[in-house]
Amino acid sequence: MWTLESSGRFVEKVIYEYTRTLKHESCLHSFIINDADMKAQSIFRKEEWEEIFSSNLKIQHFDINYINHAYRAMHTLWEIHSEPIIKTGRVVPAQRRSKKIGRKGDGIFRLIGDRLEFGAIEAGKKWEGKSGRKYIIDSLKLSKTLRDMFVQLAKECDDDEQIVRKLQTVGMLHSGNRFQLLTLDVPKGYICRIKRFAFQEVASHINNPPLAFVLKNILRAKAIIKQTLVLVQKKRSSYLDDLDDLDYDGKEINRCTTIQTITLSKTHKTPKKNRL
């Protein structure tokens, strides 16, 4: 379990005691801590909360040249038409056609011809604000989906704790022309940590607000996916080394090594009623 250095308390125990009496579904039931969840923040002290979201941070690198190229391409689009992304369709008919689709996502980041998934997308037709029902439901749904993907990636790495602590999955929330990036990792213990980046707006005019902020977050997601893919492929390639029983000098190789593993539990199932 994750022992907080600032207090000595176990994160898992704090969450367990809190969720025992909850009347509605929460990410906390799956040991997912969201940095935007005020209720989750209220059960921890200030120094504990800061420690949770400052521990074992991943260093991220970005492709600045790619951002520049994409920005120039979008600039050309705006020169062709003054408002190239203004929608003209009617909203009300689409609302009437809306149906519950369960855990089915709106988009998946995965390898072609491979079962591995690295991220997911949830999208809504219009922006209703952070307190809107669609945003709240999609946030919960996406958080649990990212956790499921993380568990599968961990299994692909034989639950090797040294690798699992470096893995991340990414999520994208779209509401109207708003865009938000999420990342999920397991820094310590069995806690899944979700970090939300600021909302960005894909404006109808190129400089209001700057499109570069949207592209920056998209490239951030790209970098995280590439980093996670490298970790998984490195683990896969290590299996090939086990085919050789002899070293270059013809001596037998002793591969009897024990790795430290971490096994994450299954994600809490969504109840059929009273989800919110």
Short mmCIF file of C-alpha atoms in Angstrom, two decimals:
data_model
loop_
_atom_site.label_atom_id
_atom_site.label_comp_id
_atom_site.label_asym_id
_atom_site.label_seq_id
_atom_site.Cartn_x
_atom_site.Cartn_y
_atom_site.Cartn_z
CA MET A 1 0.00 0.00 0.00
CA TRP A 2 0.96 3.64 -0.41
CA THR A 3 2.23 5.10 2.85
CA LEU A 4 2.23 8.89 2.84
CA GLU A 5 5.50 10.31 4.16
CA SER A 6 3.80 13.48 5.40
CA SER A 7 1.41 11.66 7.75
CA GLY A 8 2.14 7.93 7.78
CA ARG A 9 -1.43 7.19 6.66
CA PHE A 10 -2.23 4.59 4.00
CA VAL A 11 -3.93 6.08 0.94
CA GLU A 12 -5.84 2.87 0.24
CA LYS A 13 -7.24 2.72 3.79
CA VAL A 14 -8.34 6.35 3.74
CA ILE A 15 -10.22 5.77 0.48
CA TYR A 16 -11.72 2.47 1.65
CA GLU A 17 -13.14 3.97 4.85
CA TYR A 18 -14.64 6.87 2.91
CA THR A 19 -16.26 4.82 0.15
CA ARG A 20 -17.84 2.28 2.50
CA THR A 21 -20.80 4.58 3.12
CA LEU A 22 -21.08 6.30 -0.27
CA LYS A 23 -24.55 6.14 -1.81
CA HIS A 24 -23.40 6.84 -5.37
CA GLU A 25 -20.67 5.60 -7.70
CA SER A 26 -17.28 7.28 -7.54
CA CYS A 27 -13.86 6.81 -9.11
CA LEU A 28 -12.64 6.17 -5.57
CA HIS A 29 -14.42 2.79 -5.60
CA SER A 30 -11.75 1.72 -8.11
CA PHE A 31 -8.97 3.46 -6.14
CA ILE A 32 -8.75 6.19 -8.77
CA ILE A 33 -7.79 9.62 -7.44
CA ASN A 34 -8.64 12.57 -9.66
CA ASP A 35 -6.86 15.87 -9.06
CA ALA A 36 -10.10 17.73 -9.89
CA ASP A 37 -12.23 15.74 -7.42
CA MET A 38 -12.98 18.10 -4.53
CA LYS A 39 -14.65 15.36 -2.49
CA ALA A 40 -11.57 13.18 -2.78
CA GLN A 41 -9.40 16.12 -1.80
CA SER A 42 -11.53 16.73 1.30
CA ILE A 43 -10.63 13.36 2.86
CA PHE A 44 -6.91 14.14 2.74
CA ARG A 45 -4.90 16.85 4.44
CA LYS A 46 -3.37 19.60 2.34
CA GLU A 47 0.17 18.22 2.61
CA GLU A 48 -1.08 14.70 1.82
CA TRP A 49 -2.87 15.88 -1.31
CA GLU A 50 0.22 17.71 -2.51
CA GLU A 51 2.34 14.61 -1.90
CA ILE A 52 -0.05 12.39 -3.86
CA PHE A 53 0.19 14.58 -6.95
CA SER A 54 3.90 15.30 -6.74
CA SER A 55 5.23 11.77 -6.23
CA ASN A 56 6.92 9.83 -9.02
CA LEU A 57 6.13 12.33 -11.78
CA LYS A 58 6.94 11.34 -15.36
CA ILE A 59 9.17 13.57 -17.48
CA GLN A 60 7.48 14.39 -20.76
CA HIS A 61 9.12 15.44 -24.02
CA PHE A 62 7.43 17.10 -26.96
CA ASP A 63 8.02 17.32 -30.68
CA ILE A 64 8.26 21.09 -31.18
CA ASN A 65 8.82 20.73 -34.93
CA TYR A 66 5.61 18.73 -35.25
CA ILE A 67 3.67 21.43 -33.38
CA ASN A 68 5.04 24.04 -35.76
CA HIS A 69 4.12 21.95 -38.82
CA ALA A 70 0.59 21.25 -37.59
CA TYR A 71 0.02 24.89 -36.67
CA ARG A 72 1.07 26.05 -40.14
CA ALA A 73 -1.26 23.49 -41.74
CA MET A 74 -4.20 24.73 -39.65
CA HIS A 75 -3.30 28.32 -40.50
CA THR A 76 -3.72 27.46 -44.18
CA LEU A 77 -7.18 26.06 -43.41
CA TRP A 78 -8.22 29.32 -41.79
CA GLU A 79 -6.99 31.28 -44.79
CA ILE A 80 -9.26 29.25 -47.08
CA HIS A 81 -12.36 29.89 -44.95
CA SER A 82 -12.84 32.42 -42.17
CA GLU A 83 -14.76 29.99 -39.93
CA PRO A 84 -13.85 26.46 -41.08
CA ILE A 85 -15.07 24.54 -38.02
CA ILE A 86 -18.38 26.25 -37.26
CA LYS A 87 -21.07 23.56 -37.14
CA THR A 88 -24.35 24.01 -39.01
CA GLY A 89 -26.22 20.89 -37.94
CA ARG A 90 -29.20 20.97 -35.57
CA VAL A 91 -28.61 19.93 -31.98
CA VAL A 92 -32.13 19.00 -30.87
CA PRO A 93 -32.68 16.03 -33.26
CA ALA A 94 -29.32 14.60 -32.19
CA GLN A 95 -30.38 14.87 -28.56
CA ARG A 96 -33.55 12.92 -29.25
CA ARG A 97 -31.53 10.18 -30.93
CA SER A 98 -29.11 9.87 -28.00
CA LYS A 99 -29.15 6.51 -26.25
CA LYS A 100 -27.22 4.91 -23.42
CA ILE A 101 -24.25 2.98 -24.77
CA GLY A 102 -22.72 1.67 -21.54
CA ARG A 103 -18.93 1.44 -21.47
CA LYS A 104 -18.48 1.77 -25.23
CA GLY A 105 -16.05 4.61 -25.90
CA ASP A 106 -16.00 7.16 -28.69
CA GLY A 107 -12.38 6.54 -29.63
CA ILE A 108 -9.44 4.26 -28.82
CA PHE A 109 -5.68 4.66 -29.19
CA ARG A 110 -4.29 1.25 -30.12
CA LEU A 111 -1.80 -0.55 -32.33
CA ILE A 112 -3.02 -1.86 -35.67
CA GLY A 113 -3.34 -5.62 -35.47
CA ASP A 114 -2.63 -5.65 -31.74
CA ARG A 115 -4.92 -5.96 -28.73
CA LEU A 116 -3.03 -3.38 -26.68
CA GLU A 117 -4.80 -0.09 -26.00
CA PHE A 118 -3.07 3.06 -24.75
CA GLY A 119 -5.84 5.62 -24.43
CA ALA A 120 -9.47 6.52 -25.02
CA ILE A 121 -11.69 9.39 -26.14
CA GLU A 122 -15.11 10.53 -24.95
CA ALA A 123 -17.01 13.18 -26.88
CA GLY A 124 -20.11 15.27 -26.36
CA LYS A 125 -21.91 17.38 -28.95
CA LYS A 126 -22.14 20.53 -26.84
CA TRP A 127 -20.41 22.11 -23.84
CA GLU A 128 -22.60 22.29 -20.73
CA GLY A 129 -19.88 23.30 -18.28
CA LYS A 130 -17.94 21.30 -15.70
CA SER A 131 -21.14 20.65 -13.75
CA GLY A 132 -22.98 19.36 -16.81
CA ARG A 133 -24.31 15.82 -16.59
CA LYS A 134 -22.62 14.70 -19.81
CA TYR A 135 -19.20 15.91 -18.66
CA ILE A 136 -19.55 14.25 -15.24
CA ILE A 137 -20.66 10.91 -16.71
CA ASP A 138 -17.98 10.95 -19.42
CA SER A 139 -15.31 11.80 -16.84
CA LEU A 140 -16.23 8.80 -14.70
CA LYS A 141 -16.55 6.52 -17.72
CA LEU A 142 -13.21 7.61 -19.19
CA SER A 143 -11.40 7.28 -15.85
CA LYS A 144 -12.52 3.68 -15.45
CA THR A 145 -11.71 2.89 -19.08
CA LEU A 146 -8.17 4.23 -18.67
CA ARG A 147 -7.74 2.08 -15.57
CA ASP A 148 -8.87 -1.04 -17.45
CA MET A 149 -6.35 -0.28 -20.19
CA PHE A 150 -3.61 0.27 -17.63
CA VAL A 151 -4.32 -3.10 -15.99
CA GLN A 152 -4.01 -4.83 -19.38
CA LEU A 153 -0.72 -3.07 -20.12
CA ALA A 154 0.58 -4.09 -16.71
CA LYS A 155 -0.32 -7.72 -17.42
CA GLU A 156 1.48 -7.47 -20.76
CA CYS A 157 4.58 -6.54 -18.75
CA ASP A 158 4.06 -9.49 -16.36
CA ASP A 159 3.06 -6.98 -13.65
CA ASP A 160 6.74 -6.09 -13.30
CA GLU A 161 6.54 -3.28 -10.74
CA GLN A 162 9.64 -1.54 -12.04
CA ILE A 163 7.93 -1.13 -15.42
CA VAL A 164 4.37 -0.64 -14.17
CA ARG A 165 5.40 2.46 -12.21
CA LYS A 166 6.50 4.06 -15.51
CA LEU A 167 3.40 3.21 -17.55
CA GLN A 168 0.70 5.76 -18.39
CA THR A 169 -2.57 5.80 -20.29
CA VAL A 170 -4.09 8.94 -21.81
CA GLY A 171 -7.63 10.16 -22.23
CA MET A 172 -9.27 12.97 -24.19
CA LEU A 173 -12.56 14.60 -23.26
CA HIS A 174 -14.31 16.57 -26.00
CA SER A 175 -17.36 18.71 -25.24
CA GLY A 176 -18.46 20.88 -28.13
CA ASN A 177 -15.31 22.76 -29.09
CA ARG A 178 -13.67 22.19 -25.67
CA PHE A 179 -10.83 19.74 -25.24
CA GLN A 180 -9.26 18.32 -22.08
CA LEU A 181 -6.36 15.89 -21.70
CA LEU A 182 -6.16 13.33 -18.87
CA THR A 183 -3.33 11.01 -17.84
CA LEU A 184 -3.46 7.98 -15.56
CA ASP A 185 -0.56 6.30 -13.76
CA VAL A 186 0.11 4.24 -10.62
CA PRO A 187 2.86 6.10 -8.74
CA LYS A 188 2.79 4.09 -5.50
CA GLY A 189 0.76 1.34 -3.87
CA TYR A 190 -2.40 0.37 -5.72
CA ILE A 191 -3.64 3.90 -6.33
CA CYS A 192 -4.43 5.06 -9.87
CA ARG A 193 -3.73 8.78 -10.17
CA ILE A 194 -5.49 10.90 -12.77
CA LYS A 195 -4.15 14.31 -13.69
CA ARG A 196 -6.31 16.69 -15.68
CA PHE A 197 -4.87 19.43 -17.82
CA ALA A 198 -6.62 22.75 -18.35
CA PHE A 199 -9.49 22.94 -20.82
CA GLN A 200 -8.52 24.26 -24.23
CA GLU A 201 -10.88 25.74 -26.78
CA VAL A 202 -10.71 25.03 -30.50
CA ALA A 203 -11.82 28.49 -31.58
CA SER A 204 -13.47 29.51 -34.84
CA HIS A 205 -10.67 32.03 -35.37
CA ILE A 206 -7.03 31.02 -35.29
CA ASN A 207 -5.83 33.54 -32.71
CA ASN A 208 -8.76 33.46 -30.30
CA PRO A 209 -7.61 31.54 -28.32
CA PRO A 210 -4.27 30.28 -29.75
CA LEU A 211 -4.55 26.85 -31.35
CA ALA A 212 -1.01 26.05 -30.22
CA PHE A 213 -2.26 25.16 -26.73
CA VAL A 214 -4.51 22.45 -28.18
CA LEU A 215 -1.70 21.10 -30.34
CA LYS A 216 0.63 21.09 -27.35
CA ASN A 217 -1.68 18.77 -25.41
CA ILE A 218 -2.18 16.51 -28.42
CA LEU A 219 1.59 16.20 -28.74
CA ARG A 220 1.80 15.58 -25.00
CA ALA A 221 -0.54 12.61 -25.45
CA LYS A 222 1.53 11.39 -28.40
CA ALA A 223 4.72 11.50 -26.32
CA ILE A 224 3.13 9.57 -23.45
CA ILE A 225 1.79 6.86 -25.77
CA LYS A 226 5.19 6.48 -27.44
CA GLN A 227 6.92 6.24 -24.08
CA THR A 228 4.49 3.56 -22.86
CA LEU A 229 4.83 1.63 -26.12
CA VAL A 230 8.62 1.60 -25.76
CA LEU A 231 8.31 0.16 -22.25
CA VAL A 232 5.95 -2.60 -23.38
CA GLN A 233 8.03 -3.49 -26.44
CA LYS A 234 11.19 -3.55 -24.35
CA LYS A 235 9.56 -6.08 -22.04
CA ARG A 236 8.44 -8.16 -25.01
CA SER A 237 11.92 -8.16 -26.54
CA SER A 238 13.42 -9.36 -23.27
CA TYR A 239 11.61 -12.67 -23.81
CA LEU A 240 13.79 -13.32 -26.86
CA ASP A 241 16.89 -13.16 -24.69
CA ASP A 242 15.62 -16.19 -22.79
CA LEU A 243 15.98 -18.31 -25.94
CA ASP A 244 19.76 -18.33 -25.54
CA ASP A 245 20.93 -20.73 -22.84
CA LEU A 246 24.63 -20.03 -23.43
CA ASP A 247 26.64 -16.82 -23.39
CA TYR A 248 29.30 -15.81 -25.92
CA ASP A 249 31.88 -17.99 -24.13
CA GLY A 250 29.66 -21.07 -24.30
CA LYS A 251 28.84 -21.00 -20.59
CA GLU A 252 25.32 -21.65 -19.33
CA ILE A 253 23.39 -18.53 -18.39
CA ASN A 254 21.65 -18.50 -15.03
CA ARG A 255 18.30 -16.72 -15.47
CA CYS A 256 16.76 -17.64 -12.14
CA THR A 257 15.84 -14.09 -11.18
CA THR A 258 12.72 -13.02 -9.30
CA ILE A 259 11.06 -9.74 -10.23
CA GLN A 260 8.92 -7.73 -7.85
CA THR A 261 5.36 -7.64 -9.13
CA ILE A 262 2.24 -5.63 -8.44
CA THR A 263 -1.25 -6.92 -9.25
CA LEU A 264 -4.05 -4.40 -9.62
CA SER A 265 -7.61 -5.45 -8.85
CA LYS A 266 -10.40 -5.29 -11.40
CA THR A 267 -12.13 -1.95 -11.90
CA HIS A 268 -15.30 -1.46 -9.84
CA LYS A 269 -18.37 -2.26 -11.94
CA THR A 270 -20.90 0.47 -12.59
CA PRO A 271 -24.19 -0.25 -10.78
CA LYS A 272 -27.35 -0.35 -12.86
CA LYS A 273 -29.06 2.35 -10.81
CA ASN A 274 -28.12 5.50 -8.89
CA ARG A 275 -24.84 6.01 -10.72
CA LEU A 276 -24.71 9.70 -9.78
#
